[in-house]
CSV table of C-alpha atoms in Angstrom, one decimal:
chain,number,residue,atom,x,y,z
R,10,MET,CA,-0.1,-0.2,-0.1
R,11,ARG,CA,1.5,3.4,-1.0
R,12,TRP,CA,1.3,5.3,2.1
R,13,HIS,CA,3.2,8.2,0.4
R,14,TYR,CA,-0.1,8.6,-1.8
R,15,ILE,CA,-2.3,8.3,1.1
R,16,PHE,CA,-0.6,11.3,2.8
R,17,TYR,CA,-0.3,13.1,-0.6
R,18,VAL,CA,-4.0,13.1,-1.1
R,19,VAL,CA,-4.4,13.9,2.8
R,20,GLY,CA,-2.2,17.0,2.0
R,21,ILE,CA,-4.6,18.2,-0.6
R,22,LEU,CA,-7.4,18.0,1.7
R,23,LEU,CA,-6.0,19.8,4.5
R,24,PHE,CA,-4.8,22.6,2.0
R,25,PHE,CA,-8.4,23.2,0.8
R,26,LEU,CA,-9.6,22.9,4.5
R,27,GLY,CA,-7.3,25.8,5.2
R,28,LEU,CA,-9.2,27.8,2.2
R,29,PHE,CA,-12.5,26.8,3.7
R,30,MET,CA,-11.5,28.5,6.7
R,31,LEU,CA,-11.6,31.8,5.1
R,32,LEU,CA,-15.4,31.7,5.2
R,33,PRO,CA,-15.4,31.8,9.4
R,34,LEU,CA,-12.9,34.7,8.8
R,35,ALA,CA,-14.8,36.6,6.8
R,36,THR,CA,-17.5,36.3,9.2
R,37,ALA,CA,-15.3,37.3,12.1
R,38,LEU,CA,-14.4,40.5,10.0
R,39,ILE,CA,-17.9,41.5,9.6
R,40,TYR,CA,-19.3,40.9,13.0
R,41,ARG,CA,-16.2,42.0,14.9
R,42,ASP,CA,-17.1,40.0,17.9
R,43,GLU,CA,-13.7,37.8,18.3
R,44,PRO,CA,-10.1,38.1,18.0
R,45,LEU,CA,-9.0,37.4,14.3
R,46,LEU,CA,-5.7,35.5,15.4
R,47,PRO,CA,-7.0,32.2,15.9
R,48,HIS,CA,-8.5,32.3,12.4
R,49,PHE,CA,-5.2,33.3,10.9
R,50,LEU,CA,-3.3,30.6,12.9
R,51,SER,CA,-5.8,27.9,11.9
R,52,ILE,CA,-5.7,28.8,8.1
R,53,GLY,CA,-1.8,29.2,8.2
R,54,VAL,CA,-1.3,25.6,9.9
R,55,CYS,CA,-3.6,23.9,7.4
R,56,LEU,CA,-2.1,25.7,4.3
R,57,ALA,CA,1.6,25.0,5.6
R,58,VAL,CA,0.9,21.0,6.6
R,59,GLY,CA,-1.3,20.6,3.5
R,60,GLY,CA,1.1,22.6,1.1
R,61,LEU,CA,4.1,20.5,2.5
R,62,LEU,CA,2.7,17.2,2.2
R,63,PHE,CA,1.5,17.8,-1.3
R,64,LEU,CA,4.7,19.4,-2.8
R,65,SER,CA,7.1,17.0,-0.9
R,66,LEU,CA,5.0,13.8,-2.3
R,67,ARG,CA,3.9,15.3,-5.5
R,68,GLY,CA,6.8,13.7,-7.5
R,69,LYS,CA,6.1,10.3,-6.4
R,70,ASN,CA,2.5,10.3,-7.6
R,71,ALA,CA,2.9,12.1,-10.9
R,72,ARG,CA,-0.1,11.1,-13.3
R,73,ASN,CA,-0.9,7.9,-11.1
R,74,ASP,CA,-4.4,7.8,-11.0
R,75,TYR,CA,-5.2,4.3,-10.1
R,76,VAL,CA,-6.4,3.6,-6.4
R,77,SER,CA,-6.5,0.2,-5.0
R,78,PRO,CA,-9.3,-0.7,-2.7
R,79,ARG,CA,-7.0,-0.8,0.3
R,80,GLU,CA,-5.6,2.6,-0.7
R,81,GLY,CA,-9.2,4.0,-1.2
R,82,MET,CA,-10.2,2.9,2.3
R,83,GLY,CA,-7.0,4.1,3.7
R,84,ILE,CA,-7.4,7.6,2.0
R,85,VAL,CA,-11.0,7.9,3.4
R,86,ALA,CA,-10.2,6.8,6.8
R,87,VAL,CA,-6.9,8.8,7.3
R,88,GLY,CA,-8.5,11.8,5.5
R,89,TRP,CA,-11.5,12.0,7.9
R,90,MET,CA,-9.5,11.7,11.1
R,91,ALA,CA,-7.1,14.4,9.5
R,92,VAL,CA,-9.7,16.9,8.5
R,93,GLY,CA,-11.5,16.2,12.0
R,94,ALA,CA,-8.1,17.3,13.9
R,95,PHE,CA,-7.3,20.0,11.9
R,96,GLY,CA,-11.0,21.4,11.6
R,97,ALA,CA,-10.9,21.7,15.6
R,98,LEU,CA,-8.0,24.4,15.4
R,99,PRO,CA,-10.3,27.2,15.3
R,100,PHE,CA,-12.3,26.1,18.3
R,101,TYR,CA,-9.2,25.1,20.3
R,102,LEU,CA,-7.2,28.3,19.6
R,103,GLY,CA,-10.4,30.5,19.9
R,104,GLY,CA,-10.8,29.4,23.6
R,105,GLN,CA,-14.3,29.0,23.4
R,106,PHE,CA,-14.9,25.4,23.2
R,107,GLY,CA,-12.7,23.9,26.2
R,108,GLY,CA,-9.8,21.4,26.1
R,109,ILE,CA,-8.3,19.6,23.2
R,110,THR,CA,-10.9,16.6,23.6
R,111,ASP,CA,-14.0,18.7,23.6
R,112,CYS,CA,-12.6,20.6,20.6
R,113,LEU,CA,-11.8,17.5,18.7
R,114,PHE,CA,-15.3,16.0,19.9
R,115,GLU,CA,-17.3,19.1,18.5
R,116,SER,CA,-15.1,19.2,15.1
R,117,VAL,CA,-15.5,15.2,14.5
R,118,SER,CA,-19.5,15.7,15.4
R,119,GLY,CA,-19.5,18.5,12.8
R,120,PHE,CA,-17.7,16.6,9.9
R,121,THR,CA,-19.7,13.4,10.5
R,122,THR,CA,-22.9,15.4,10.7
R,123,THR,CA,-23.7,14.0,14.1
R,124,GLY,CA,-24.7,17.3,15.8
R,125,ALA,CA,-23.5,16.2,19.4
R,126,SER,CA,-22.3,19.2,21.1
R,127,ILE,CA,-20.2,19.9,24.3
R,128,LEU,CA,-21.4,23.7,24.4
R,129,ARG,CA,-23.4,24.3,27.5
R,130,GLU,CA,-24.4,27.6,26.0
R,131,ILE,CA,-24.3,28.2,22.4
R,132,GLU,CA,-25.7,32.0,22.2
R,133,PRO,CA,-22.5,33.5,23.7
R,134,VAL,CA,-20.2,31.9,20.8
R,135,SER,CA,-18.9,34.2,18.4
R,136,LYS,CA,-20.6,34.3,14.9
R,137,GLY,CA,-17.4,33.2,13.1
R,138,MET,CA,-17.1,29.8,15.3
R,139,LEU,CA,-21.0,29.1,15.0
R,140,LEU,CA,-20.7,29.6,11.0
R,141,TRP,CA,-17.6,27.1,11.0
R,142,ARG,CA,-19.2,24.9,13.2
R,143,SER,CA,-22.3,24.6,10.7
R,144,PHE,CA,-20.3,24.8,7.5
R,145,ILE,CA,-18.1,21.8,8.5
R,146,GLN,CA,-21.2,19.8,8.7
R,147,TRP,CA,-22.3,21.1,5.2
R,148,LEU,CA,-19.0,19.7,4.0
R,149,GLY,CA,-19.3,16.5,5.6
R,150,GLY,CA,-22.7,15.8,4.5
R,151,MET,CA,-21.9,15.2,0.7
R,152,GLY,CA,-18.2,14.5,1.8
R,153,ILE,CA,-15.2,16.2,1.6
R,154,ILE,CA,-13.8,13.4,-0.3
R,155,VAL,CA,-16.3,13.5,-3.2
R,156,LEU,CA,-15.9,17.0,-3.0
R,157,SER,CA,-12.2,16.2,-4.1
R,158,LEU,CA,-13.4,14.1,-6.8
R,159,ALA,CA,-15.5,17.0,-8.0
R,160,ILE,CA,-12.8,19.7,-8.2
R,161,LEU,CA,-9.6,18.1,-8.1
R,162,PRO,CA,-9.1,15.8,-11.1
R,163,ILE,CA,-6.1,17.3,-12.3
R,164,LEU,CA,-4.4,16.2,-9.2
R,165,GLY,CA,-4.9,12.7,-9.7
R,166,VAL,CA,-7.1,12.4,-6.7
R,167,GLY,CA,-9.6,10.1,-8.2
R,168,GLY,CA,-11.1,6.7,-8.6
R,169,MET,CA,-14.1,4.7,-7.8
R,170,GLN,CA,-12.5,3.3,-4.7
R,171,LEU,CA,-12.6,6.5,-3.0
R,172,TYR,CA,-16.3,7.1,-3.9
R,173,LYS,CA,-17.2,3.4,-2.8
R,174,ALA,CA,-15.2,3.8,0.6
R,175,GLU,CA,-17.1,7.1,1.6
R,176,VAL,CA,-20.6,7.5,-0.2
R,177,PRO,CA,-23.3,6.2,2.3
R,178,SER,CA,-25.0,3.6,0.2
R,179,PRO,CA,-24.9,-0.4,-0.2
R,180,VAL,CA,-24.5,0.1,-3.9
R,181,PRO,CA,-22.8,3.7,-4.9
R,182,ASP,CA,-25.0,5.1,-7.9
R,183,LYS,CA,-22.8,6.6,-10.6
R,184,LEU,CA,-24.8,9.0,-12.6
R,185,LYS,CA,-22.3,9.6,-15.3
R,186,PRO,CA,-19.5,7.2,-16.6
R,187,ARG,CA,-16.8,9.6,-15.3
R,188,ILE,CA,-16.8,9.6,-11.4
R,189,ARG,CA,-15.8,13.3,-11.4
R,190,ASP,CA,-18.7,14.2,-13.2
R,191,THR,CA,-21.1,12.1,-10.7
R,192,ALA,CA,-19.5,13.9,-7.9
R,193,MET,CA,-19.9,17.4,-9.6
R,194,ILE,CA,-23.6,16.7,-10.0
R,195,LEU,CA,-24.4,15.5,-6.5
R,196,TRP,CA,-22.6,18.7,-5.2
R,197,LYS,CA,-24.6,21.0,-7.5
R,198,VAL,CA,-27.8,19.5,-6.3
R,199,TYR,CA,-26.8,19.6,-2.7
R,200,ALA,CA,-26.0,23.3,-3.1
R,201,LEU,CA,-29.0,24.2,-5.1
R,202,ILE,CA,-31.3,22.7,-2.4
R,203,THR,CA,-29.5,24.5,0.2
R,204,ALA,CA,-30.0,27.8,-1.3
R,205,VAL,CA,-33.8,27.3,-1.7
R,206,GLU,CA,-33.8,26.5,1.9
R,207,VAL,CA,-31.9,29.7,3.1
R,208,VAL,CA,-34.5,31.7,1.1
R,209,LEU,CA,-37.5,30.0,2.5
R,210,LEU,CA,-36.3,30.1,6.1
R,211,MET,CA,-35.7,34.1,5.6
R,212,PHE,CA,-39.2,34.3,4.4
R,213,GLY,CA,-40.1,33.0,7.6
R,214,GLY,CA,-38.5,35.5,9.5
R,215,MET,CA,-34.9,34.2,10.1
R,216,ASP,CA,-32.3,36.7,9.4
R,217,LEU,CA,-29.5,35.5,6.8
R,218,PHE,CA,-27.1,34.5,9.7
R,219,ASP,CA,-29.4,32.2,11.3
R,220,ALA,CA,-30.8,31.0,7.7
R,221,LEU,CA,-27.4,30.1,6.5
R,222,ASN,CA,-26.5,28.2,9.5
R,223,HIS,CA,-29.8,26.0,9.8
R,224,ALA,CA,-29.6,25.3,6.0
R,225,PHE,CA,-25.8,24.3,6.5
R,226,THR,CA,-26.8,21.7,9.1
R,227,THR,CA,-30.3,20.6,7.6
R,228,LEU,CA,-29.1,19.2,4.0
R,229,PRO,CA,-26.3,17.3,5.6
R,230,THR,CA,-28.8,15.9,8.3
R,231,GLY,CA,-26.5,17.8,10.9
R,232,GLY,CA,-28.6,19.4,13.5
R,233,PHE,CA,-26.2,21.9,14.6
R,234,SER,CA,-28.1,25.2,15.7
R,235,THR,CA,-27.2,28.6,16.7
R,236,GLU,CA,-29.7,28.6,19.7
R,237,ASN,CA,-29.7,26.5,22.9
R,238,ALA,CA,-33.2,25.6,22.3
R,239,SER,CA,-32.5,24.4,18.7
R,240,VAL,CA,-35.5,25.0,16.3
R,241,ALA,CA,-37.8,25.4,19.0
R,242,HIS,CA,-36.3,28.7,19.8
R,243,PHE,CA,-38.2,30.4,17.0
R,244,ASP,CA,-41.6,28.9,18.0
R,245,SER,CA,-42.8,29.1,14.2
R,246,GLY,CA,-44.8,26.5,12.6
R,247,TYR,CA,-43.7,27.8,9.3
R,248,ILE,CA,-40.2,27.3,10.2
R,249,ASP,CA,-40.8,23.9,11.6
R,250,MET,CA,-42.7,23.0,8.2
R,251,VAL,CA,-39.9,24.3,6.0
R,252,ILE,CA,-37.1,22.5,8.1
R,253,THR,CA,-39.1,19.2,8.2
R,254,LEU,CA,-39.5,19.1,4.4
R,255,PHE,CA,-36.0,19.8,3.8
R,256,MET,CA,-35.1,17.1,6.5
R,257,LEU,CA,-37.1,14.6,4.5
R,258,LEU,CA,-35.5,15.8,1.2
R,259,ALA,CA,-31.9,15.2,2.7
R,260,GLY,CA,-32.9,11.7,3.7
R,261,ILE,CA,-33.8,10.7,0.2
R,262,ASN,CA,-31.2,9.3,-2.4
R,263,PHE,CA,-29.8,12.5,-3.9
R,264,THR,CA,-29.8,10.8,-7.5
R,265,LEU,CA,-33.5,10.7,-7.1
R,266,HIS,CA,-33.3,14.8,-6.8
R,267,TYR,CA,-31.2,15.0,-9.9
R,268,GLN,CA,-33.5,12.5,-11.7
R,269,PHE,CA,-36.6,14.8,-10.7
R,270,LEU,CA,-34.9,18.0,-11.8
R,271,LYS,CA,-34.2,16.5,-15.1
R,272,GLY,CA,-37.9,16.2,-15.6
R,273,GLN,CA,-38.6,12.5,-14.3
R,274,THR,CA,-41.3,13.7,-12.0
R,275,LEU,CA,-42.3,10.4,-10.9
R,276,ALA,CA,-38.7,9.5,-9.9
R,277,PHE,CA,-39.5,9.7,-5.9
R,278,TRP,CA,-42.5,7.3,-6.4
R,279,ARG,CA,-41.0,4.7,-8.7
R,280,ASP,CA,-38.0,4.1,-6.2
R,281,ALA,CA,-39.0,1.3,-3.8
R,282,GLU,CA,-36.7,2.7,-0.9
R,283,CYS,CA,-37.9,6.2,-1.4
R,284,ARG,CA,-41.6,4.9,-0.9
R,285,PHE,CA,-40.4,2.7,2.2
R,286,PHE,CA,-38.7,5.6,3.9
R,287,LEU,CA,-41.5,8.1,3.6
R,288,GLY,CA,-44.3,5.7,4.1
R,289,THR,CA,-42.3,4.6,7.4
R,290,THR,CA,-41.7,8.3,8.5
R,291,LEU,CA,-45.6,9.0,8.0
R,292,PHE,CA,-46.8,5.8,9.7
R,293,LEU,CA,-44.5,6.5,12.8
R,294,THR,CA,-45.6,10.1,12.7
R,295,LEU,CA,-49.1,9.2,13.1
R,296,VAL,CA,-48.4,6.5,15.9
R,297,ILE,CA,-46.5,9.2,17.8
R,298,ALA,CA,-49.2,11.8,17.2
R,299,PHE,CA,-51.7,9.3,18.4
R,300,ASP,CA,-49.8,8.6,21.7
R,301,ILE,CA,-49.0,12.4,22.6
R,302,PHE,CA,-52.3,13.8,21.6
R,303,GLY,CA,-54.3,14.3,24.9
R,304,THR,CA,-51.3,13.5,27.0
R,305,VAL,CA,-48.9,16.2,25.9
R,306,TYR,CA,-50.6,18.3,23.3
R,307,GLU,CA,-54.3,19.2,23.7
R,308,THR,CA,-55.0,19.8,19.8
R,309,ALA,CA,-54.5,17.1,16.9
R,310,ALA,CA,-52.6,19.8,15.2
R,311,GLY,CA,-50.2,20.4,17.7
R,312,ALA,CA,-49.6,16.7,18.4
R,313,PHE,CA,-48.9,16.3,14.6
R,314,ARG,CA,-46.8,19.3,14.3
R,315,TYR,CA,-44.4,18.0,16.8
R,316,SER,CA,-44.5,14.4,16.2
R,317,VAL,CA,-43.7,14.8,12.3
R,318,PHE,CA,-40.9,17.2,13.1
R,319,GLN,CA,-39.2,14.9,15.8
R,320,ALA,CA,-39.9,11.8,13.6
R,321,ALA,CA,-38.3,13.3,10.5
R,322,SER,CA,-35.7,14.7,12.8
R,323,ILE,CA,-34.5,11.3,14.1
R,324,ILE,CA,-35.1,9.1,11.3
R,325,THR,CA,-33.1,11.4,9.0
R,326,THR,CA,-30.6,11.5,11.8
R,327,THR,CA,-30.7,15.3,11.6
R,328,GLY,CA,-31.1,15.8,15.4
R,329,PHE,CA,-33.1,19.2,15.3
R,330,ALA,CA,-35.6,19.6,18.5
R,331,THR,CA,-38.8,21.5,18.7
R,332,ALA,CA,-39.7,19.5,21.9
R,333,ASP,CA,-38.4,17.7,24.7
R,334,TYR,CA,-39.4,14.0,23.7
R,335,GLU,CA,-38.1,12.6,26.9
R,336,GLN,CA,-41.1,14.1,28.5
R,337,TRP,CA,-43.4,12.1,26.0
R,338,PRO,CA,-45.0,8.9,26.7
R,339,ALA,CA,-42.5,5.8,26.7
R,340,MET,CA,-44.1,4.3,23.6
R,341,SER,CA,-43.1,7.4,21.6
R,342,GLN,CA,-39.6,7.5,23.2
R,343,ILE,CA,-39.0,4.0,22.1
R,344,ILE,CA,-40.3,4.6,18.6
R,345,LEU,CA,-37.9,7.4,18.2
R,346,LEU,CA,-35.1,5.2,19.5
R,347,LEU,CA,-35.7,2.6,16.9
R,348,CYS,CA,-35.7,5.5,14.2
R,349,MET,CA,-32.1,6.2,15.2
R,350,PHE,CA,-31.2,2.9,13.8
R,351,ILE,CA,-33.3,2.8,10.7
R,352,GLY,CA,-31.8,6.2,9.3
R,353,GLY,CA,-32.4,7.6,5.9
R,354,SER,CA,-32.1,6.2,2.3
R,355,ALA,CA,-29.0,4.9,0.9
R,356,GLY,CA,-27.3,7.8,-0.9
R,357,SER,CA,-28.7,10.2,1.1
R,358,THR,CA,-26.7,12.4,3.8
R,359,GLY,CA,-28.6,10.6,6.5
R,360,GLY,CA,-26.9,8.1,9.2
R,361,GLY,CA,-28.2,4.9,10.5
R,362,MET,CA,-28.3,1.5,9.0
R,363,LYS,CA,-30.1,3.0,5.9
R,364,CYS,CA,-33.6,2.1,4.7
R,365,LEU,CA,-32.4,0.0,1.8
R,366,ARG,CA,-30.4,-2.3,4.3
R,367,VAL,CA,-33.6,-2.7,6.5
R,368,MET,CA,-35.6,-3.6,3.3
R,369,VAL,CA,-33.0,-6.3,2.2
R,370,CYS,CA,-32.9,-7.7,5.8
R,371,PHE,CA,-36.7,-7.9,6.0
R,372,LYS,CA,-37.1,-9.5,2.3
R,373,TYR,CA,-34.1,-12.2,3.5
R,374,CYS,CA,-36.1,-12.9,6.8
R,375,TYR,CA,-39.1,-13.6,4.8
R,376,LYS,CA,-37.2,-15.6,2.2
R,377,GLU,CA,-35.9,-18.0,5.0
R,378,LEU,CA,-39.2,-18.4,6.3
R,379,PHE,CA,-40.7,-19.3,3.0
R,380,SER,CA,-37.8,-21.7,2.6
R,381,LEU,CA,-38.8,-23.6,5.6
R,382,ILE,CA,-42.3,-24.0,4.1
R,383,HIS,CA,-41.3,-24.8,0.7
R,384,PRO,CA,-37.6,-26.0,1.0
R,385,HIS,CA,-37.3,-27.2,-2.5
R,386,ALA,CA,-38.3,-23.9,-3.9
R,387,VAL,CA,-35.5,-21.5,-5.4
R,388,THR,CA,-36.0,-17.9,-4.1
R,389,HIS,CA,-34.2,-14.8,-4.3
R,390,VAL,CA,-34.4,-11.4,-2.5
R,391,LYS,CA,-35.8,-9.0,-4.7
R,392,ILE,CA,-36.4,-5.2,-4.3
R,393,ALA,CA,-38.7,-3.4,-6.7
R,394,GLY,CA,-39.0,-6.8,-8.8
R,395,LYS,CA,-35.1,-7.0,-9.2
R,396,THR,CA,-33.1,-9.6,-7.7
R,397,VAL,CA,-30.4,-8.3,-5.2
R,398,PRO,CA,-27.1,-10.1,-5.9
R,399,GLU,CA,-26.0,-12.6,-3.3
R,400,ASP,CA,-22.9,-10.8,-2.7
R,401,VAL,CA,-24.8,-7.7,-1.8
R,402,VAL,CA,-27.1,-9.6,0.4
R,403,ARG,CA,-24.0,-10.9,2.3
R,404,SER,CA,-22.3,-7.4,2.5
R,405,VAL,CA,-25.7,-5.9,4.0
R,406,LEU,CA,-26.1,-8.8,6.5
R,407,GLY,CA,-22.6,-8.8,7.5
R,408,PHE,CA,-23.0,-4.8,8.0
R,409,LEU,CA,-25.8,-5.2,10.2
R,410,ALA,CA,-24.3,-7.9,12.2
R,411,LEU,CA,-21.1,-5.7,12.7
R,412,TYR,CA,-23.2,-2.5,13.5
R,413,MET,CA,-25.1,-4.2,16.3
R,414,MET,CA,-21.9,-5.9,17.7
R,415,LEU,CA,-20.0,-2.5,17.9
R,416,PHE,CA,-23.0,-0.8,19.1
R,417,ALA,CA,-23.1,-3.3,22.1
R,418,VAL,CA,-19.3,-3.2,22.8
R,419,ALA,CA,-19.5,0.7,22.7
R,420,VAL,CA,-22.5,0.7,25.1
R,421,VAL,CA,-20.5,-1.6,27.6
R,422,LEU,CA,-17.4,0.6,27.5
R,423,LEU,CA,-19.4,3.9,27.9
R,424,ALA,CA,-21.2,2.1,30.7
R,425,GLY,CA,-17.8,1.4,32.3
R,426,THR,CA,-17.0,5.2,32.5
R,427,GLY,CA,-19.8,5.8,35.2
R,428,VAL,CA,-22.8,7.0,33.0
R,429,ASP,CA,-26.3,5.4,33.5
R,430,LEU,CA,-27.5,2.7,31.2
R,431,VAL,CA,-30.2,4.7,29.5
R,432,THR,CA,-27.5,7.5,28.9
R,433,ALA,CA,-25.1,4.8,27.8
R,434,PHE,CA,-27.5,3.4,25.3
R,435,GLY,CA,-29.0,6.6,23.8
R,436,ALA,CA,-25.6,8.2,23.5
R,437,VAL,CA,-23.9,5.5,21.4
R,438,ALA,CA,-27.3,5.1,19.4
R,439,ALA,CA,-27.1,8.7,18.5
R,440,ALA,CA,-23.2,8.7,18.0
R,441,ILE,CA,-23.0,5.4,15.6
R,442,GLY,CA,-26.1,6.6,13.7
R,443,ASN,CA,-25.0,10.3,13.6
R,444,ILE,CA,-27.8,11.7,15.2
R,445,GLY,CA,-26.8,14.1,17.9
R,446,PRO,CA,-29.5,14.1,20.7
R,447,GLY,CA,-29.8,10.9,22.5
R,448,LEU,CA,-31.4,9.9,25.7
R,449,GLY,CA,-30.6,10.4,29.5
R,450,MET,CA,-28.1,13.0,30.3
R,451,VAL,CA,-27.6,13.6,26.4
R,452,GLY,CA,-31.4,14.2,25.5
R,453,PRO,CA,-32.8,16.7,23.4
R,454,VAL,CA,-32.4,19.5,25.9
R,455,GLU,CA,-29.0,18.7,27.2
R,456,ASN,CA,-25.3,18.1,25.9
R,457,TYR,CA,-22.4,16.0,25.9
R,458,ALA,CA,-20.2,18.2,28.1
R,459,ASP,CA,-20.6,15.9,31.2
R,460,ILE,CA,-19.9,12.8,29.5
R,461,PRO,CA,-16.3,11.4,31.0
R,462,LEU,CA,-13.2,12.1,29.0
R,463,PHE,CA,-12.9,8.4,27.8
R,464,GLY,CA,-16.3,8.1,27.0
R,465,LYS,CA,-15.8,11.1,24.6
R,466,TRP,CA,-13.2,9.3,22.9
R,467,ILE,CA,-15.5,6.4,22.5
R,468,LEU,CA,-18.4,8.4,21.0
R,469,ILE,CA,-15.9,10.2,18.6
R,470,TRP,CA,-14.9,6.5,17.3
R,471,CYS,CA,-18.6,5.8,17.0
R,472,MET,CA,-19.3,8.9,15.1
R,473,LEU,CA,-16.5,8.1,12.7
R,474,LEU,CA,-17.7,4.4,12.5
R,475,GLY,CA,-21.2,5.8,11.6
R,476,ARG,CA,-20.3,8.2,8.9
R,477,LEU,CA,-18.0,6.0,7.1
R,478,GLU,CA,-20.3,2.9,7.2
R,479,ILE,CA,-18.3,0.8,9.7
R,480,TYR,CA,-16.2,-1.2,7.3
R,481,THR,CA,-14.0,1.9,6.2
R,482,VAL,CA,-12.9,2.2,9.7
R,483,ILE,CA,-12.8,-1.1,11.3
R,484,ILE,CA,-10.9,-2.5,8.5
R,485,LEU,CA,-7.9,-0.7,9.9
R,486,LEU,CA,-7.9,-3.2,12.7
R,487,VAL,CA,-7.8,-6.2,10.3
R,488,PRO,CA,-4.2,-7.6,10.2
R,489,GLU,CA,-4.7,-8.6,6.7
R,490,PHE,CA,-5.4,-4.9,5.8
R,491,TRP,CA,-1.6,-4.3,6.5
R,492,ARG,CA,-0.2,-7.3,4.7
R,493,LYS,CA,1.4,-7.2,1.3
């Protein structure tokens, strides 16, 4: 494995990360509510380290575009760890986010679009830091590696292996023959939908700064807000409706958005996974609304408003809150907990297991039951009338087994740090599912500040596992990965 090539690509990522830091610097210049030195130092370090790695290793990688599967996974794993670490520099140097672990936690939570925060008070944080906190979620949503495939083809940073290692989908969709064109299309659709949300939020009374921040964290299903009370702060049915709509759009495969924009008006309906995702969300919304009507909210309209927002927020793994769902009946809390595991569609920015994997698992279980009744029948797992290849089925089942095993191990380790069982269960589910708010001391009106130091490192690892679809991170621990 060519480690020089891996660090060459990482150098490019860090260099452009430094350029992205010009945005919070410009924000700090506009609002003048914080020192500028932390921003300049952060930019300088990223540009220097990234430029040094690129220039020193460029000669060894001239015109070598082939990326092996192991190198692809190595680039994505090391690249995400690197941007998470260097992305924490503004937080650490600015002095508003605490020590190194807390700053790294906030940064990784941002890039992985988890939305778990260590901030006890959000409003006092400077505007530049808040915008950087939201913007890294926007970058992480579509993937900084996919971004590099879109804008850096001349540097030899390409290959289907990078795309497959990062894109959250069991079967990556190629919209165009060239992977660079596919990445560029996805980013254009992503940026367009973000811009539309900014405009609609401003129509609802948000100022430009709040609208940008919330759009930057809705489309990547991130959930960072500029207010302690999250979206509940605005107390607006219109804003709730707009954000709910865009959370659902973010939870749908982005290739379907492209097809819809190209004139295929039935693209969403024709996709079996999209129907499953929207149908599941609607069904769970109605169940929760029925459960909280009369017990928490006196009107059916109020019950539906808050149930649809929270159901969409959790199943898409966004993590925004308009209500303290820990005060809801137990059945509603359990449903939301199950939503943390389901997640959005494959090819969306959502986390969790993904609806397509859940569908394959259900179909496989039914096939096994059918085989018990008809042992000589030849059956296959089918989605939308098409047979799912056996290797994909095995991959899905292996992923689900590994997901639950790692979840159980992380819960045990986190409980060993001294937190209660409900908190350990909810925090790990929220971290590995890239959701943000969990249960117990990390509920929707709480934060992760009181999680013990070792517990935060466990959750950082869980966030990376969830964002990179388990395999890309965990494979680094397999001895065969390092052998020639």
